[in-house]
């Protein structure tokens, strides 16, 4: 959650920090702030509640100077999202300034003890402990590195911190303990950058180093020294990042979300990419770590994730079961991490986290590392924290996703999971060769199908105009489309703030049916598949109760028109792949409704792109 930035070099820090914060804003937008050591050797802090644009209004960039500074966009955990609680925070003597991402679990204890020693706290945050702790340690020993290491060892929980100190104007300090989001150090030309994520760094350099847990970095404009928390120097590998700089701009689109929806035909092509050889219908995952024998012996698959990634798991459960014939279960990472589940070396945990930073998913993966089970993770950021835990990482290749609502990462996760199920199925001989050939040929058509679907958004605009004033929606689906009903409801509630629930259609008459009347639009996912007859029964039940039906169906199922108030047609593909194209109506209904409601689509209230706290 929270975006962190740091700069040291010969350029004007305030401008670089502010521009970079804009690129990290998707991580939190409750407040914005920067701290600078200015050209008159003063520690200057400017902060404001709300977004970076709001902050910019408060700031006269031309009046600020300094070649070193830190910045922060906040997703509030402790204390309201106001100006005082905004980062950066400082110590009693205004010498130290810090920005922080994570949760300090023992902050109350630390605060209490520091207050007893005379420290005055200004904010309600846990973060402010850090600047006061460093100050306290420096009162007893003037070695700043030692004080920072001591602080890193004292605070409990998962935390990432960047620090500047007035008496050390040529150094930025940072440390990471646990998995509270990434910290990337970018090497420029006589300048260095620190950031929570790549978009803020990529305009300046593509040479980066990832700080790992229990590491500290001491950064000057020419070099970076890495140490562990005992103060022993360590050598770290530098990476060159490849990222399409265009993917950072919205281009012709009004919102990142809309751009990212339109990126999907290309994204899915990239996901399939070199993994499929269409000449001999083979699927390949580079350096797949498990032998054919191990694959044959898998006795259980557990898919874990949160939010949209969990919905991808729910779809994939059906694929893994039917294609690989391995018993498969799904769990929400935040529940899974506390289960007393029985696992062994024949169990395969597949985690999905597009950011690779989701705290609950990381914790679940870490917890079951000792169970000897095998772990595969899917990520859109293959050097992320989840990949450091798993035995194998699969890059979903969606390209950078900035909009808080996941769209193309969902589609690419689904596509990757489908390929993985076919790959495992082939190795286990649980799938006939002709079936693989047929499915791959259907898969190859998806980019074109999706592109055609995106060319005609009129039906979504009409539906959105008619339905945006409603306050409640129900989404119903069965089988592979039940998770899509959940995903449709999630998309709608998160960006339009309309209450929406996704249900398996069969569950409707066990309770939710009581809600149905003409004021409750029911979005029914009813493609022409093996569940059609069952879904028609549900459609009739809604109709009989005067419900308002928006049906989403494949072309040529005209009889549904007699029952539905409105109908959206999607193209035909194989039953297995319907959820992939069904994600388009789920995204576009929500997008156009939120547009009508004039919501802040890319940065919905209370949310952030990566959830790095429990
Ligand atoms: O980065 P992750 O895939 O682990 O994120 C998990 C959820 O926070 C995420 O899918 C969230 O539900 C979506 N942004 C909703 O659109």
XYZ file of C-alpha atoms and ligand atoms in Angstrom:
630
model
C 0.000 0.000 0.000
C 1.796 3.404 0.251
C 4.278 4.535 -2.392
C 7.794 5.506 -1.380
C 10.347 7.507 -3.359
C 13.846 8.786 -2.637
C 16.296 10.811 -4.714
C 19.928 11.867 -4.417
C 21.932 13.451 -7.233
C 22.598 16.705 -9.040
C 19.103 17.412 -10.267
C 16.287 19.209 -8.517
C 14.861 16.752 -6.026
C 11.419 18.383 -5.432
C 10.457 18.116 -9.089
C 11.679 14.511 -9.443
C 9.993 13.445 -6.203
C 6.660 15.021 -7.113
C 6.631 13.568 -10.621
C 7.583 10.159 -9.277
C 4.872 10.225 -6.628
C 2.298 10.723 -9.351
C 3.456 7.394 -10.813
C 3.157 5.648 -7.461
C -0.187 7.147 -6.588
C -2.045 3.946 -7.459
C -0.505 2.478 -4.273
C -2.376 4.894 -2.025
C -3.849 8.345 -2.354
C -4.946 9.358 1.131
C -2.142 11.912 1.442
C 1.070 13.037 -0.214
C 4.293 14.519 1.121
C 7.958 15.170 0.524
C 10.959 16.025 2.710
C 14.047 17.769 1.336
C 17.440 18.830 2.565
C 17.395 22.152 0.740
C 20.232 24.276 -0.619
C 20.381 26.174 2.694
C 20.862 22.907 4.617
C 17.361 23.037 6.077
C 15.030 20.079 6.437
C 11.891 21.164 4.583
C 8.715 19.087 4.736
C 5.631 19.745 2.615
C 2.553 17.559 2.878
C -1.166 17.555 2.173
C -4.078 15.206 2.555
C -5.455 13.728 -0.661
C -3.942 13.087 -4.043
C -0.689 14.231 -5.612
C -2.610 16.843 -7.641
C -4.010 18.250 -4.440
C -0.504 18.330 -2.991
C 0.830 20.094 -6.073
C -1.720 22.879 -5.599
C -0.276 23.508 -2.183
C 3.268 23.635 -3.401
C 5.276 26.198 -5.308
C 7.781 23.820 -6.846
C 9.921 26.703 -8.075
C 10.513 27.882 -4.535
C 11.788 24.524 -3.315
C 15.412 23.513 -3.685
C 17.502 20.481 -2.745
C 19.353 17.616 -4.347
C 18.237 14.978 -1.860
C 14.795 14.079 -0.618
C 12.133 11.483 0.092
C 8.430 11.303 -0.748
C 5.343 9.276 0.073
C 1.782 8.599 -1.037
C -0.226 7.097 1.796
C -2.843 4.423 2.217
C -3.853 5.029 5.814
C -3.622 2.277 8.421
C -3.056 4.150 11.700
C -4.703 7.523 12.049
C -7.017 9.435 9.742
C -5.847 10.450 6.293
C -5.164 14.064 7.298
C -2.256 16.446 6.906
C -0.655 15.641 10.259
C -0.682 11.905 9.692
C 0.740 12.325 6.180
C 4.369 11.257 5.704
C 7.226 12.203 5.880
C 7.490 12.188 9.665
C 10.230 13.702 11.721
C 11.923 13.571 15.137
C 11.718 16.104 17.982
C 14.566 18.233 16.624
C 13.595 18.245 12.962
C 16.807 16.610 11.867
C 15.543 13.226 10.710
C 12.801 12.539 8.233
C 11.350 9.180 7.253
C 8.807 7.615 4.902
C 7.401 4.205 5.708
C 5.363 1.387 4.212
C 4.119 -1.447 6.428
C 2.759 -1.861 9.930
C 4.850 -1.606 13.096
C 3.218 -4.223 15.265
C 4.838 -3.068 18.517
C 4.382 0.661 17.852
C 2.308 1.285 20.977
C 4.992 -0.120 23.230
C 7.706 1.838 21.421
C 5.712 5.057 21.506
C 4.904 4.672 25.152
C 8.531 4.124 26.081
C 9.763 6.997 23.892
C 7.153 9.350 25.325
C 8.362 8.413 28.781
C 11.852 9.456 27.696
C 10.490 12.843 26.613
C 9.765 12.408 22.899
C 6.843 14.420 21.588
C 4.726 12.740 18.933
C 2.671 14.831 16.533
C 0.736 12.224 14.604
C -1.393 9.167 15.349
C 0.670 6.993 13.021
C 2.778 3.977 13.860
C 5.371 5.344 11.390
C 6.394 8.295 13.540
C 8.020 5.841 15.979
C 10.784 5.320 13.457
C 12.132 8.878 13.365
C 11.957 9.147 17.165
C 13.625 5.757 17.637
C 16.514 6.746 15.388
C 16.804 10.014 17.309
C 16.786 8.150 20.606
C 19.524 5.753 19.525
C 21.562 8.681 18.196
C 21.350 10.336 21.614
C 23.422 7.464 22.961
C 25.703 6.826 20.019
C 26.316 9.101 17.062
C 26.695 6.336 14.480
C 23.712 6.835 12.164
C 24.048 3.443 10.477
C 24.038 1.707 13.846
C 20.986 3.715 14.925
C 19.126 2.722 11.783
C 20.068 -0.944 12.143
C 19.021 -0.836 15.755
C 15.682 0.667 14.720
C 15.179 -1.988 12.041
C 15.830 -4.663 14.656
C 13.484 -3.059 17.198
C 10.353 -2.551 15.157
C 8.272 -5.678 14.631
C 6.279 -6.582 11.547
C 6.928 -6.108 7.861
C 8.322 -2.672 7.101
C 10.125 -0.666 4.434
C 11.657 2.684 5.403
C 13.642 5.459 3.684
C 15.448 8.043 5.799
C 17.283 11.337 5.417
C 19.236 13.108 8.146
C 20.164 16.795 8.158
C 23.698 16.050 9.329
C 24.218 13.497 6.542
C 23.216 15.558 3.512
C 24.975 13.260 1.058
C 23.246 10.050 2.037
C 19.895 8.348 1.735
C 19.340 5.371 4.005
C 16.780 2.632 3.602
C 15.923 -0.711 5.077
C 13.496 -3.513 4.602
C 12.303 -6.027 7.188
C 9.750 -8.646 6.152
C 7.525 -8.352 3.107
C 5.876 -4.944 3.170
C 6.093 -4.232 -0.538
C 9.140 -3.843 -2.689
C 11.996 -1.384 -2.511
C 13.901 -0.838 -5.711
C 17.109 1.135 -6.011
C 17.748 2.677 -9.428
C 21.299 3.542 -10.532
C 21.355 6.662 -12.678
C 24.231 8.733 -13.954
C 25.636 10.226 -10.753
C 22.193 10.036 -9.236
C 20.250 7.348 -7.404
C 16.563 6.657 -6.995
C 14.644 4.614 -4.453
C 11.093 3.533 -5.152
C 8.375 1.098 -4.158
C 7.828 0.205 -7.770
C 9.331 0.448 -11.216
C 7.090 3.067 -12.912
C 8.602 5.859 -10.833
C 12.148 4.870 -11.746
C 11.825 3.870 -15.365
C 11.886 7.439 -16.800
C 15.384 7.844 -15.315
C 17.142 4.482 -15.412
C 16.629 0.830 -16.204
C 19.473 -0.442 -13.969
C 17.993 -1.531 -10.674
C 18.642 -3.555 -7.538
C 15.925 -5.066 -5.359
C 16.384 -4.678 -1.624
C 15.586 -7.937 0.190
C 14.322 -8.496 3.690
C 16.748 -7.728 6.540
C 18.873 -5.501 4.339
C 19.919 -1.899 4.624
C 21.194 0.357 1.822
C 23.368 3.424 2.277
C 23.057 5.469 -0.859
C 25.119 8.375 -2.158
C 24.828 9.846 -5.647
C 27.682 7.660 -6.956
C 27.322 4.371 -5.114
C 25.187 2.134 -2.956
C 26.491 0.039 -0.078
C 24.369 -2.901 1.017
C 24.578 -4.442 4.467
C 22.627 -6.927 6.492
C 21.112 -5.941 9.814
C 24.290 -6.979 11.617
C 26.206 -4.385 9.606
C 28.062 -6.869 7.403
C 28.523 -5.737 3.794
C 26.770 -7.789 1.143
C 27.017 -7.866 -2.629
C 23.839 -7.623 -4.622
C 23.026 -8.334 -8.228
C 22.039 -5.477 -10.519
C 19.212 -6.085 -12.981
C 18.244 -4.429 -16.213
C 14.528 -3.927 -16.448
C 12.660 -4.102 -19.679
C 9.493 -2.144 -19.679
C 7.589 -0.480 -22.424
C 7.658 3.204 -21.516
C 4.378 3.731 -23.468
C 2.607 1.399 -21.069
C 2.978 4.058 -18.383
C 0.842 6.605 -20.269
C -2.932 6.535 -20.737
C -2.492 7.276 -24.426
C -5.785 8.137 -26.123
C -7.886 6.764 -23.253
C -9.721 8.658 -20.554
C -8.680 6.240 -17.823
C -5.941 3.692 -17.244
C -8.652 1.124 -16.652
C -10.080 1.645 -20.130
C -6.607 1.581 -21.671
C -5.802 -1.623 -19.823
C -9.074 -3.214 -20.969
C -8.002 -2.366 -24.525
C -4.506 -3.737 -23.916
C -6.000 -7.209 -23.448
C -5.772 -8.606 -26.988
C -2.034 -7.810 -27.010
C -1.549 -8.883 -23.394
C -3.133 -12.269 -23.954
C -1.025 -12.720 -27.106
C 2.087 -12.025 -25.024
C 0.928 -14.442 -22.318
C 0.495 -17.254 -24.807
C 3.597 -16.090 -26.737
C 6.478 -18.495 -26.899
C 4.808 -20.874 -24.451
C 2.782 -22.504 -27.188
C 4.173 -24.034 -30.322
C 1.183 -24.128 -32.650
C 3.029 -26.231 -35.207
C 3.197 -29.307 -32.987
C 0.635 -28.151 -30.371
C 3.075 -28.294 -27.483
C 3.074 -26.132 -24.383
C 6.364 -25.236 -22.793
C 7.182 -23.528 -19.500
C 10.862 -22.534 -19.502
C 12.935 -24.260 -16.805
C 9.895 -25.925 -15.243
C 11.389 -27.314 -12.025
C 9.380 -30.494 -11.473
C 10.106 -33.800 -13.180
C 7.450 -35.703 -15.110
C 7.447 -38.248 -12.300
C 6.779 -35.537 -9.688
C 3.982 -34.137 -11.851
C 2.439 -37.586 -12.144
C 2.577 -37.983 -8.382
C 0.855 -34.724 -7.456
C -2.053 -35.698 -5.243
C -3.517 -32.308 -4.417
C -3.501 -28.786 -5.845
C -4.372 -25.753 -3.715
C -4.941 -22.455 -5.489
C -4.634 -19.323 -3.358
C -5.048 -15.592 -3.937
C -7.063 -12.547 -2.906
C -9.734 -10.460 -4.651
C -9.599 -10.728 -8.401
C -6.697 -13.177 -8.193
C -8.853 -15.404 -5.994
C -11.549 -15.340 -8.671
C -8.951 -16.482 -11.207
C -8.147 -19.365 -8.816
C -11.832 -20.270 -8.611
C -12.112 -20.547 -12.380
C -8.872 -22.515 -12.594
C -10.021 -25.053 -10.012
C -12.494 -26.329 -12.615
C -9.777 -26.558 -15.258
C -7.234 -28.312 -13.037
C -9.772 -30.863 -11.892
C -11.128 -31.743 -15.288
C -7.879 -31.481 -17.240
C -5.282 -32.863 -14.812
C -7.634 -35.038 -12.710
C -5.798 -33.865 -9.588
C -8.098 -33.038 -6.640
C -8.016 -29.252 -6.449
C -9.153 -26.794 -3.826
C -9.214 -23.009 -3.648
C -8.699 -20.770 -0.678
C -8.489 -17.130 0.100
C -4.848 -16.520 1.180
C -5.926 -14.718 4.356
C -7.869 -17.808 5.446
C -5.410 -20.359 4.115
C -2.520 -18.898 6.104
C -4.267 -19.801 9.376
C -5.428 -23.294 8.391
C -4.089 -26.466 9.843
C -4.055 -28.082 6.435
C -2.380 -31.403 5.731
C 0.252 -31.025 3.028
C 3.148 -33.124 1.868
C 5.684 -33.335 -0.946
C 2.941 -34.409 -3.344
C 0.925 -31.236 -2.774
C 1.220 -28.349 -5.194
C 0.340 -24.837 -4.027
C -0.330 -22.407 -6.864
C -0.519 -18.800 -5.692
C -1.639 -15.870 -7.799
C -0.687 -12.313 -7.070
C -0.321 -9.953 -9.981
C 1.646 -7.512 -7.826
C 3.604 -10.227 -6.049
C 3.241 -8.018 -2.969
C -0.035 -9.084 -1.343
C 0.787 -9.585 2.340
C -1.654 -12.429 2.969
C -0.534 -14.375 -0.067
C 3.130 -13.937 0.866
C 2.442 -15.039 4.449
C 0.509 -18.106 3.295
C 3.326 -19.075 0.933
C 5.940 -18.591 3.637
C 3.986 -20.558 6.213
C 3.670 -23.653 4.058
C 7.229 -23.501 2.737
C 8.258 -25.927 5.465
C 5.570 -28.460 4.507
C 7.714 -29.778 1.632
C 4.865 -29.049 -0.744
C 5.826 -27.631 -4.129
C 4.992 -24.025 -4.917
C 4.309 -22.226 -8.181
C 3.414 -18.556 -8.230
C 1.885 -16.444 -10.978
C 2.881 -12.805 -11.003
C 2.901 -9.794 -13.272
C 6.104 -8.671 -11.635
C 8.364 -11.705 -11.806
C 11.102 -10.322 -9.536
C 8.582 -9.622 -6.799
C 8.452 -11.026 -3.286
C 6.219 -13.992 -4.064
C 8.756 -15.210 -6.604
C 11.425 -15.301 -3.928
C 9.381 -17.844 -1.974
C 8.012 -20.069 -4.732
C 9.928 -22.882 -6.412
C 8.847 -21.499 -9.747
C 7.425 -18.199 -10.986
C 5.301 -17.810 -14.069
C 5.230 -14.306 -15.497
C 1.681 -13.593 -16.639
C 3.057 -10.959 -19.069
C 0.116 -8.558 -18.837
C 2.327 -5.459 -18.966
C 2.133 -2.728 -16.380
C -1.342 -2.294 -14.847
C -1.919 1.063 -13.172
C -5.704 1.165 -12.700
C -6.568 -0.101 -9.234
C -9.226 -2.407 -10.668
C -7.521 -5.477 -12.076
C -8.507 -6.128 -15.672
C -5.770 -7.361 -17.983
C -3.952 -9.085 -15.124
C -7.114 -11.136 -14.500
C -7.368 -12.148 -18.126
C -3.670 -13.005 -18.330
C -3.799 -14.965 -15.048
C -6.690 -16.991 -16.445
C -4.871 -17.636 -19.700
C -1.694 -18.686 -17.891
C -3.635 -20.998 -15.578
C -5.370 -22.587 -18.511
C -2.033 -23.208 -20.234
C -0.605 -24.609 -17.016
C -3.508 -27.018 -16.633
C -3.043 -28.243 -20.217
C 0.709 -28.558 -19.659
C 0.249 -30.646 -16.495
C -2.560 -32.636 -18.121
C -0.309 -33.533 -21.021
C 2.475 -34.695 -18.699
C 0.013 -36.811 -16.700
C -1.597 -38.221 -19.845
C -4.949 -37.169 -18.448
C -5.904 -35.416 -21.635
C -6.132 -36.684 -25.172
C -3.771 -35.116 -27.661
C -6.698 -34.149 -29.924
C -8.313 -32.242 -27.071
C -5.106 -30.261 -26.494
C -4.914 -29.444 -30.200
C -8.546 -28.326 -30.268
C -8.172 -26.165 -27.140
C -5.000 -24.512 -28.351
C -6.636 -23.611 -31.610
C -9.547 -22.008 -29.689
C -7.052 -20.190 -27.467
C -5.275 -18.764 -30.500
C -8.525 -17.114 -31.601
C -9.039 -15.241 -28.327
C -7.003 -12.089 -29.092
C -9.072 -11.471 -32.247
C -12.365 -12.300 -30.488
C -11.545 -9.923 -27.641
C -10.443 -7.206 -29.977
C -13.790 -7.452 -31.839
C -15.664 -7.325 -28.536
C -13.881 -4.115 -27.606
C -14.722 -2.498 -30.926
C -18.393 -2.409 -30.037
C -19.044 -0.891 -26.640
C -22.365 0.634 -27.507
C -24.389 -2.064 -25.795
C -22.483 -1.411 -22.542
C -22.980 2.337 -22.791
C -26.743 1.891 -23.256
C -27.012 -0.512 -20.311
C -24.872 1.722 -18.103
C -26.988 4.789 -18.858
C -30.138 2.903 -17.926
C -28.862 1.171 -14.789
C -26.352 3.482 -13.128
C -28.923 5.013 -10.702
C -29.671 1.608 -9.110
C -28.175 0.941 -5.674
C -27.966 -2.865 -5.625
C -27.041 -5.518 -8.166
C -27.019 -9.291 -8.064
C -24.748 -11.317 -10.373
C -25.539 -14.970 -11.024
C -23.531 -17.666 -12.780
C -22.850 -21.382 -12.653
C -19.778 -23.567 -13.077
C -16.956 -21.666 -14.719
C -19.069 -18.522 -14.774
C -19.832 -18.434 -11.064
C -16.412 -16.906 -10.267
C -17.051 -14.457 -13.109
C -20.279 -13.400 -11.392
C -18.189 -12.732 -8.268
C -15.646 -10.818 -10.321
C -18.378 -8.748 -12.028
C -19.818 -7.821 -8.635
C -16.360 -6.945 -7.277
C -15.571 -4.734 -10.276
C -18.892 -2.921 -9.939
C -18.639 -2.278 -6.209
C -15.012 -1.190 -6.199
C -15.221 1.429 -8.950
C -18.851 2.597 -8.821
C -19.554 2.122 -5.076
C -22.783 0.289 -5.936
C -23.548 -2.635 -3.673
C -23.252 -5.850 -5.696
C -23.116 -9.544 -4.845
C -22.011 -12.482 -6.952
C -23.709 -15.823 -6.307
C -23.745 -19.305 -7.743
C -27.154 -19.294 -9.440
C -28.239 -22.470 -7.655
C -27.805 -20.725 -4.315
C -30.271 -17.982 -5.214
C -33.348 -19.661 -3.855
C -31.634 -20.314 -0.539
C -31.832 -16.678 0.507
C -30.864 -14.016 -2.043
C -34.161 -14.490 -3.898
C -35.817 -12.543 -1.078
C -34.079 -9.432 -2.392
C -35.447 -9.666 -5.890
C -37.857 -6.998 -7.094
C -37.833 -4.489 -9.925
C -35.286 -2.331 -8.117
C -32.645 -5.039 -8.063
C -31.046 -5.596 -11.472
C -29.875 -9.201 -11.788
C -26.966 -9.751 -14.145
C -27.268 -13.325 -15.350
C -24.245 -14.953 -16.973
C -25.925 -17.421 -19.283
C -23.753 -18.474 -22.192
C -24.859 -21.383 -24.344
C -22.950 -24.075 -22.453
C -23.766 -27.257 -20.552
C -25.323 -25.189 -17.732
C -27.766 -23.389 -20.042
C -30.896 -25.329 -19.034
C -30.188 -24.882 -15.337
C -29.555 -21.195 -15.824
C -32.823 -20.819 -17.731
C -34.649 -22.120 -14.664
C -32.993 -19.388 -12.584
C -33.833 -16.788 -15.200
C -37.499 -17.784 -15.004
C -37.405 -17.640 -11.216
C -36.113 -14.077 -11.302
C -38.674 -13.108 -13.924
C -41.502 -14.644 -11.863
C -40.566 -12.301 -9.009
C -40.675 -9.211 -11.143
C -36.889 -9.014 -11.243
C -35.041 -6.889 -13.772
C -32.755 -9.091 -15.837
C -29.616 -8.172 -17.727
C -28.596 -11.376 -19.502
C -25.158 -11.980 -20.911
C -25.238 -14.715 -23.441
C -23.511 -16.041 -26.508
C -24.824 -15.174 -29.936
C -27.810 -17.158 -31.233
C -29.553 -17.828 -27.947
C -32.487 -15.640 -28.960
C -35.069 -17.228 -26.684
C -33.370 -15.551 -23.712
C -34.532 -12.242 -25.189
C -38.101 -13.066 -24.164
C -37.099 -13.250 -20.528
C -34.424 -10.600 -20.207
C -35.043 -6.868 -19.926
C -31.690 -6.256 -21.550
C -29.269 -8.522 -23.255
C -25.574 -8.406 -24.005
C -24.205 -10.744 -26.633
C -20.729 -12.179 -26.444
C -19.091 -14.307 -29.150
C -18.876 -18.071 -28.971
C -15.794 -19.995 -27.969
C -15.270 -23.358 -26.286
C -17.092 -23.755 -22.945
C -13.757 -23.887 -21.089
C -12.635 -20.525 -22.431
C -15.893 -18.641 -21.930
C -14.732 -17.172 -18.573
C -11.845 -15.456 -20.349
C -14.120 -13.578 -22.729
C -16.839 -13.195 -20.070
C -14.425 -10.915 -18.229
C -14.970 -8.247 -20.919
C -18.680 -7.615 -20.098
C -17.829 -7.767 -16.381
C -15.247 -5.003 -16.902
C -17.196 -2.832 -19.329
C -20.519 -2.824 -17.464
C -18.673 -1.599 -14.370
C -16.508 0.878 -16.247
C -19.426 2.558 -18.044
C -21.621 2.628 -14.930
C -18.784 4.224 -12.933
C -18.267 6.698 -15.771
C -21.944 7.697 -15.618
C -21.619 8.098 -11.868
C -18.528 10.278 -12.391
C -16.472 8.146 -10.031
C -12.723 8.294 -9.709
C -12.294 5.144 -11.772
C -8.522 4.650 -11.609
C -8.246 5.495 -7.930
C -11.419 4.341 -6.173
C -11.895 5.497 -2.610
C -10.306 3.539 0.250
C -8.407 1.225 -2.104
C -4.841 0.762 -3.307
C -3.283 -1.338 -6.028
C -1.158 -3.546 -3.823
C -2.240 -4.616 -0.378
C 1.008 -5.039 1.512
C -0.539 -5.189 4.982
C -2.618 -7.927 6.558
O -1.713 -8.173 -6.530
P -2.733 -9.225 -6.197
O -3.167 -9.960 -7.417
O -2.274 -10.158 -5.129
O -3.964 -8.430 -5.617
C -5.035 -9.080 -4.983
C -6.226 -8.157 -4.823
O -5.920 -7.109 -3.958
C -6.662 -7.565 -6.165
O -6.938 -8.586 -7.073
C -7.904 -6.667 -6.015
O -8.990 -7.410 -5.572
C -8.193 -6.044 -7.375
N -7.386 -4.890 -7.573
C -9.604 -5.739 -7.595
O -9.812 -5.254 -8.895
